[in-house]
Short mmCIF file of C-alpha atoms and ligand atoms in Angstrom, two decimals:
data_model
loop_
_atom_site.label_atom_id
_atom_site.label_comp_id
_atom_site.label_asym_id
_atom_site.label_seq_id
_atom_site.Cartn_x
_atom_site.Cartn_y
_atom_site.Cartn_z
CA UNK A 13 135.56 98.27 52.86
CA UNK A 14 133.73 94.91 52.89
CA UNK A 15 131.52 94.27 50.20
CA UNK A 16 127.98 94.84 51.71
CA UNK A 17 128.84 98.16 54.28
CA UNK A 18 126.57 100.71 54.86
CA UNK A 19 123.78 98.59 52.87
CA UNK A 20 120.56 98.03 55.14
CA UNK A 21 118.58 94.69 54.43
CA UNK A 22 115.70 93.11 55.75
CA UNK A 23 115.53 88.67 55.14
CA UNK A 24 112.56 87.21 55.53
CA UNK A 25 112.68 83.48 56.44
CA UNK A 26 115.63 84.53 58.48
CA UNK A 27 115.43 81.73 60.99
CA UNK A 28 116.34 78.47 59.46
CA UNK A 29 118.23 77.37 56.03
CA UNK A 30 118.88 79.80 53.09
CA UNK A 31 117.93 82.75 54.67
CA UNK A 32 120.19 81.93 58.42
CA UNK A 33 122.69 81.00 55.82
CA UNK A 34 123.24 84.68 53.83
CA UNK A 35 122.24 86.62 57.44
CA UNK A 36 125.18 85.14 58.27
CA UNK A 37 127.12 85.83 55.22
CA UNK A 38 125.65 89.33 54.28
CA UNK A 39 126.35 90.36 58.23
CA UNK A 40 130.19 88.85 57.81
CA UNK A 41 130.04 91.98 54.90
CA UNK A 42 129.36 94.21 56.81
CA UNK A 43 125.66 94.85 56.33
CA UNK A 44 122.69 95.73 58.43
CA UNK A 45 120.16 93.52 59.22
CA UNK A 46 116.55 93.41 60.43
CA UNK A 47 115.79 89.12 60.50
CA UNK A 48 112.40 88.51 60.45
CA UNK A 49 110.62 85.04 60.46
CA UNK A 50 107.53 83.60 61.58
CA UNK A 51 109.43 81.73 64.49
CA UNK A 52 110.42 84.71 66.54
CA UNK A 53 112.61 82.89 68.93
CA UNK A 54 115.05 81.30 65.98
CA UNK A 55 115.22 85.14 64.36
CA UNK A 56 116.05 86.57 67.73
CA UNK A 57 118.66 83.82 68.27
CA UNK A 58 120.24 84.20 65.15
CA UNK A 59 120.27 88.14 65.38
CA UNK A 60 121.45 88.13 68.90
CA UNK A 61 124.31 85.54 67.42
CA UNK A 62 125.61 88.33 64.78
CA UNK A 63 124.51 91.48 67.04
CA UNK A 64 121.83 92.11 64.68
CA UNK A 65 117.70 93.02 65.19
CA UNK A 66 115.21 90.55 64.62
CA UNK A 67 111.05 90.81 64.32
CA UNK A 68 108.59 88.01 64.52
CA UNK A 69 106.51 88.77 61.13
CA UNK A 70 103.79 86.41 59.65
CA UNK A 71 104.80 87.69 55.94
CA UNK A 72 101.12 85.88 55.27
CA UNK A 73 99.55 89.10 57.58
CA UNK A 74 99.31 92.52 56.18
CA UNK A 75 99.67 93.98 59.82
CA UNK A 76 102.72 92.16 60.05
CA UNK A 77 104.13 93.48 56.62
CA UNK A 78 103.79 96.88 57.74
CA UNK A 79 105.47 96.57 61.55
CA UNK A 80 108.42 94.62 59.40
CA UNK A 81 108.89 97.48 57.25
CA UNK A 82 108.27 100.20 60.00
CA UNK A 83 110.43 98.67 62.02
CA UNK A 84 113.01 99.27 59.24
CA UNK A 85 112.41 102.78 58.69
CA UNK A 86 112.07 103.93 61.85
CA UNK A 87 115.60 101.98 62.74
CA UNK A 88 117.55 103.24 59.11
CA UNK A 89 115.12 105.56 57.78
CA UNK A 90 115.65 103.45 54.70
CA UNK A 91 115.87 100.06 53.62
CA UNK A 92 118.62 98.95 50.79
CA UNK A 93 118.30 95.62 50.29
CA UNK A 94 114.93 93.63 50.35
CA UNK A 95 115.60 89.94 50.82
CA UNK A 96 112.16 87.86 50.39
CA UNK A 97 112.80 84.51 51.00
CA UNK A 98 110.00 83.22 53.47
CA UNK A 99 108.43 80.02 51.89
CA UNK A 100 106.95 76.49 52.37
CA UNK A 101 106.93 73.24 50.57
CA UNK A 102 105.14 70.13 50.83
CA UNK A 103 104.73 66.60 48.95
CA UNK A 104 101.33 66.11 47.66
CA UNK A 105 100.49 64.02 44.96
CA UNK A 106 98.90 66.10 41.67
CA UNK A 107 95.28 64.18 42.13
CA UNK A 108 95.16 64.74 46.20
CA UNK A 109 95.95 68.52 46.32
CA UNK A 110 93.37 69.80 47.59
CA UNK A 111 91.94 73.56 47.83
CA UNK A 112 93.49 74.02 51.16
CA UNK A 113 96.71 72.54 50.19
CA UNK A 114 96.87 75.03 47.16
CA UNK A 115 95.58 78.19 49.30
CA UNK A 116 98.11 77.67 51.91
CA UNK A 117 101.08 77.00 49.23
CA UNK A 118 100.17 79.86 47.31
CA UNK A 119 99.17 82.47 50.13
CA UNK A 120 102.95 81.81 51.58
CA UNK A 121 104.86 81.27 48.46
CA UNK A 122 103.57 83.92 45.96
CA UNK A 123 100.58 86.03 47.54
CA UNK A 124 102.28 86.99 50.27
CA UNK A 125 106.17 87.64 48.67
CA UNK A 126 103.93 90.05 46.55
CA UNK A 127 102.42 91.96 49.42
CA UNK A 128 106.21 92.47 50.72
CA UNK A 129 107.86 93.43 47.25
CA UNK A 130 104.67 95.78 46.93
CA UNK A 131 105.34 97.33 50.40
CA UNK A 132 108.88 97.96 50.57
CA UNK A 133 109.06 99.22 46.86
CA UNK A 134 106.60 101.90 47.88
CA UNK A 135 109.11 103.03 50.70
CA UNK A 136 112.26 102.54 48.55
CA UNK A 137 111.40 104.74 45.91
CA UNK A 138 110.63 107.51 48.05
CA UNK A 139 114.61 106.81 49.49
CA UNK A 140 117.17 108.48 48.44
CA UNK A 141 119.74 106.24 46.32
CA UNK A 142 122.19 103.92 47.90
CA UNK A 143 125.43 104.82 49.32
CA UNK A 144 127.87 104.49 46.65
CA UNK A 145 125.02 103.23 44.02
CA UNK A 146 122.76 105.39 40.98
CA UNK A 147 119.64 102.37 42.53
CA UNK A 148 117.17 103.54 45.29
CA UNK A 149 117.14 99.89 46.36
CA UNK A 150 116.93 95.98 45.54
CA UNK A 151 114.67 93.33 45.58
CA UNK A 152 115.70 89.60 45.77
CA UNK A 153 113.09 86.86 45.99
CA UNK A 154 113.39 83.17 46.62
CA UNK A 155 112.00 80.95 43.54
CA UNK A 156 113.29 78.11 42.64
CA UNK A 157 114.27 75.81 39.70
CA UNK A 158 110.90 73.99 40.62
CA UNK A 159 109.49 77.12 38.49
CA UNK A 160 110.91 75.79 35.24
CA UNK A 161 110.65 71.95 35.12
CA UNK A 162 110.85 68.49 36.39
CA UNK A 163 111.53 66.18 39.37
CA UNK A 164 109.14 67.58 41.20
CA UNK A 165 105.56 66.22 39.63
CA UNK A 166 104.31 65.36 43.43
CA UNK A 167 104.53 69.73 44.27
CA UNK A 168 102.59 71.12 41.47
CA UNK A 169 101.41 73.85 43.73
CA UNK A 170 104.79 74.52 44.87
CA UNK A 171 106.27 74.68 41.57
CA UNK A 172 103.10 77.07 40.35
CA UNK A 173 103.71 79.10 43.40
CA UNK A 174 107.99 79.68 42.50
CA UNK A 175 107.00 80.48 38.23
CA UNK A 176 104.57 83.27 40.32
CA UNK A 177 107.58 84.32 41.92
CA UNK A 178 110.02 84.55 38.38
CA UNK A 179 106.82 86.69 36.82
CA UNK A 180 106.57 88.88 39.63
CA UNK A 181 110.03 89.46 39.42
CA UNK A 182 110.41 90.14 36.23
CA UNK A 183 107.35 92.57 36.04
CA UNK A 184 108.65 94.34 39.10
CA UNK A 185 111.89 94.60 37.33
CA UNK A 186 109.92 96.67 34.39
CA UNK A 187 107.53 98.40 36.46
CA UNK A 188 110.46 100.09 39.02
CA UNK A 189 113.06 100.52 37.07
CA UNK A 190 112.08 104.05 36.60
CA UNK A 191 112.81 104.37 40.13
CA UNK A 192 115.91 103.16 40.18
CA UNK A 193 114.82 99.77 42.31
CA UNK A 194 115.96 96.20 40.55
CA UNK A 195 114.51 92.90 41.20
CA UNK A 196 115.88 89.57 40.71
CA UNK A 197 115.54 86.48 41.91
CA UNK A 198 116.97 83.54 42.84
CA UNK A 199 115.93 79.69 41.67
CA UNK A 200 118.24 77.27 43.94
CA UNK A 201 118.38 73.54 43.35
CA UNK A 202 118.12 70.66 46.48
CA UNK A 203 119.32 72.24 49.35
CA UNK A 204 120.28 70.84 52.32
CA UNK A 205 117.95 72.76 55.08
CA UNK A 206 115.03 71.71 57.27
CA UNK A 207 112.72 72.13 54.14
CA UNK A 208 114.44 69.39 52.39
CA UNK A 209 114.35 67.46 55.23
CA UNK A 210 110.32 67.89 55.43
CA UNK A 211 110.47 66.98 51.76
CA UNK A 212 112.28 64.10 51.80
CA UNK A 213 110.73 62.81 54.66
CA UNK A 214 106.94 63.53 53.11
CA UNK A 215 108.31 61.81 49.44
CA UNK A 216 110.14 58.64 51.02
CA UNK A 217 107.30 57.84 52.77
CA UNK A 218 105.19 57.88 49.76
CA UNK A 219 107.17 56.06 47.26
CA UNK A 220 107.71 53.59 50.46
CA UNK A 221 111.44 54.30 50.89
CA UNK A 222 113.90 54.16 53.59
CA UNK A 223 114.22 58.14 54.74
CA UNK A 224 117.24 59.93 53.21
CA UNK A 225 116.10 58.06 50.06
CA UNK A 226 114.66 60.98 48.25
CA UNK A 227 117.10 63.13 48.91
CA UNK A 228 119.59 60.47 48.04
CA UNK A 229 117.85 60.15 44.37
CA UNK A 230 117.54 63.56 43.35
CA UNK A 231 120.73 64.55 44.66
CA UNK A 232 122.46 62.08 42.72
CA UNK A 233 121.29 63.82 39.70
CA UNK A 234 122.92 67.26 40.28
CA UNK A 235 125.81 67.25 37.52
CA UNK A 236 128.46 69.52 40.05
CA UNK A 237 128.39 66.09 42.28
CA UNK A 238 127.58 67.17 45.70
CA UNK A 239 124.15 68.41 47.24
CA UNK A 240 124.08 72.15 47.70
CA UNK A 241 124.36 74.01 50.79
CA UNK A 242 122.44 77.57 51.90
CA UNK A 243 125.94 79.06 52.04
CA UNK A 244 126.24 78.05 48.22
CA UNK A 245 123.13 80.22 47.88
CA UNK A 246 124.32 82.95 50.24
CA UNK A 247 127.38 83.56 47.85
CA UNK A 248 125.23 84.42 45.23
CA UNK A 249 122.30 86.76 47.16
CA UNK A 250 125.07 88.67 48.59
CA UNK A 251 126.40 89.20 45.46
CA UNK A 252 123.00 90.42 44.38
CA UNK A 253 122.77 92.64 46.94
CA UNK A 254 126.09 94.14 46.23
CA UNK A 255 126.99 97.24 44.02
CA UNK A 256 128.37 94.80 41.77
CA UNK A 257 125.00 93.18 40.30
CA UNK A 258 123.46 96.93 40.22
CA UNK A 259 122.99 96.55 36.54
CA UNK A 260 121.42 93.37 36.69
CA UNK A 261 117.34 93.33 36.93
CA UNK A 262 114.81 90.84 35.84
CA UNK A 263 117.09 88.08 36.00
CA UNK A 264 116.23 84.68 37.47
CA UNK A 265 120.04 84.02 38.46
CA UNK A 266 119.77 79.45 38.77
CA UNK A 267 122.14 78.71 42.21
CA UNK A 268 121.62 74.71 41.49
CA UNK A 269 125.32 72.93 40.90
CA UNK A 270 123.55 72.09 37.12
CA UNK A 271 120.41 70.11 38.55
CA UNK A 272 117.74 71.83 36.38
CA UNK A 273 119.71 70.65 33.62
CA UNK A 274 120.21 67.26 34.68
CA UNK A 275 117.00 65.74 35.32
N1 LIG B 302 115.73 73.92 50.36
C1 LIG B 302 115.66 73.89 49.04
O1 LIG B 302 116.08 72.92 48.38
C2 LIG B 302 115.08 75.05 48.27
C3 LIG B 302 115.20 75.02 46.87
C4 LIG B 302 114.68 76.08 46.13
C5 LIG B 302 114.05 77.13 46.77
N2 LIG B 302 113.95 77.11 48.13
C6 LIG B 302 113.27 78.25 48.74
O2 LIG B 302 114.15 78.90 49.64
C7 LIG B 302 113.42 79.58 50.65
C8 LIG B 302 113.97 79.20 52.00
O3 LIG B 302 113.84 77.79 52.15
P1 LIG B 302 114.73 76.92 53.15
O4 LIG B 302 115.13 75.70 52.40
O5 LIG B 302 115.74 77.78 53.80
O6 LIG B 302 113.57 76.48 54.16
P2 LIG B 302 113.48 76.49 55.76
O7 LIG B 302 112.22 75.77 56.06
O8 LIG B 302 114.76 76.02 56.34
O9 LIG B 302 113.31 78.04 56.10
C9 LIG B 302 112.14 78.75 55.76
C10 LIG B 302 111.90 79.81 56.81
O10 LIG B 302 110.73 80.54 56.42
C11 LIG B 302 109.97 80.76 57.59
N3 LIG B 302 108.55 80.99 57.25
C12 LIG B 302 107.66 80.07 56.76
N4 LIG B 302 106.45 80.62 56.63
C13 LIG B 302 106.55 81.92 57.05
C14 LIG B 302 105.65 82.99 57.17
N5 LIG B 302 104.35 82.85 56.87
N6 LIG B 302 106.11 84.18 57.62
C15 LIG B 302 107.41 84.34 57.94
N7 LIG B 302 108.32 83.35 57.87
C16 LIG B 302 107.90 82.15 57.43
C17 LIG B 302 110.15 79.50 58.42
O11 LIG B 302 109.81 79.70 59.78
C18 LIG B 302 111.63 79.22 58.20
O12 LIG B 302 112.43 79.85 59.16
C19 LIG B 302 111.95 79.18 50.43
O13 LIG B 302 111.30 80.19 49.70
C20 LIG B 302 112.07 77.91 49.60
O14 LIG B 302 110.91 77.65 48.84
C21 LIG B 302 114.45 76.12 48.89
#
């Protein structure tokens, strides 16, 4: 039996970077999935790839939240494994963000990961419990080690936006553990995806470097010696979502090769 059968799991983000990396990984186990990003065409791509379903979902919109998690009912009449991972980042200099800057960080990165925590909670605790498991289901967000410190002074509201996400976490943790749902999250370092990419173009420019610069620098500080990769991260979600972390909630599990101690 491969680690993840029978468990149903819904990634948001699914399209690009961490969260193509564990569909990839958590379908190779045997799971489930329902891939949902706001670029329909990549999720479909990627599900049609590993003979999976895919839904275009604007986590932002309620309306979208909902057909997501319908979508997942009506296909499983349950949903295991919640994996809520959609996000954005930008560079912006502390003294330039503006109110825009922080509504749109903040509305992707932490208003709208609580509107999909809140919704599928409220389905999984009506669930029966997991095949093989005592939990009714799991939650597993996307922060970041930008929620603790450092290296990052030019994306304060990014940063703000990923300690929302640990707190949220941790309070769901308390709050449903009564039901038998856990929550963790996890707080990856630099990771080589498209949103690195975006970063490192945004912060090269700024300091007036050559491109790759950035992500030259602060990789160079990451104390395992190599920049990470999504599938680094995918080990550890799919362990998450695997009867073998059921007795782990509240955690903040750092995926980062060291970095968030060496900088
Ligand atoms: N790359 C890193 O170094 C790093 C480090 C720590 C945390 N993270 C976090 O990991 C998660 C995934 O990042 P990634 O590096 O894979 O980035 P990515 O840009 O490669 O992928 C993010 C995905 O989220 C989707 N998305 C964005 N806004 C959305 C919305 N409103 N509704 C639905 N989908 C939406 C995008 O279309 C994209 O497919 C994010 O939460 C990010 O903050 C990334």
């Amino acid at each position: 039996m491969a680690g993840l059968d029978g468990i149903h799991a819904l990634i948001t983000g699914a399209a690009s970077g961490i969260g193509a990396a564990c569909a990839r990984r958590m379908a190779g186990e045997g799971a489930q999935l329902l891939l949902a990003d706001i670029n329909g065409d990549g999720a479909k791509a990627l599900a049609d790839e590993l003979g999976q379903t895919s839904v275009q979902a604007d986590v932002t919109r309620a309306a979208d939240i909902e057909r997501m998690l319908d979508l997942a009912y009506q296909r499983w009449g349950r949903l295991d494994v919640l994996f809520n991972n959609a996000g954005i980042a930008e560079v912006r200099q502390l003294l330039e963000i503006t109110e825009n800057d922080w509504d749109r960080m903040l509305a992707v990165n932490l208003r709208a990961v609580f509107f999909v925590l809140q919704g599928a909670a409220k389905r999984m605790r009506q669930q029966a419990p997991i095949a093989g498991s005592e939990l009714r289901g799991k939650l597993i967000q996307t922060a970041s080690i930008a929620a603790y410190r450092g290296g990052l002074a030019n994306q304060a509201h990014y940063a703000a936006s990923k300690a929302g996400v640990v707190s949220i976490t941790r309070t769901a943790a308390q709050v449903l553990a009564r039901d038998k749902i856990t929550s963790n999250c996890i707080c990856p370092g630099a990771v080589d995806t498209p949103m690195w990419r975006k970063i490192d173009r945004e912060w090269s420019k700024f300091e007036g470097w050559e491109i790759g610069e950035a992500w030259k620098r602060r990789t160079s500080l990451i104390p395992l010696g190599r920049p990470e990769t999504a599938e680094d991260v995918a080990g550890v979600v799919s362990f998450l979502a695997s009867r073998d972390a059921d007795y782990m909630t509240g955690q903040a599990v750092n995926v980062d090769g060291g970095l968030v101690m060496g900088n």
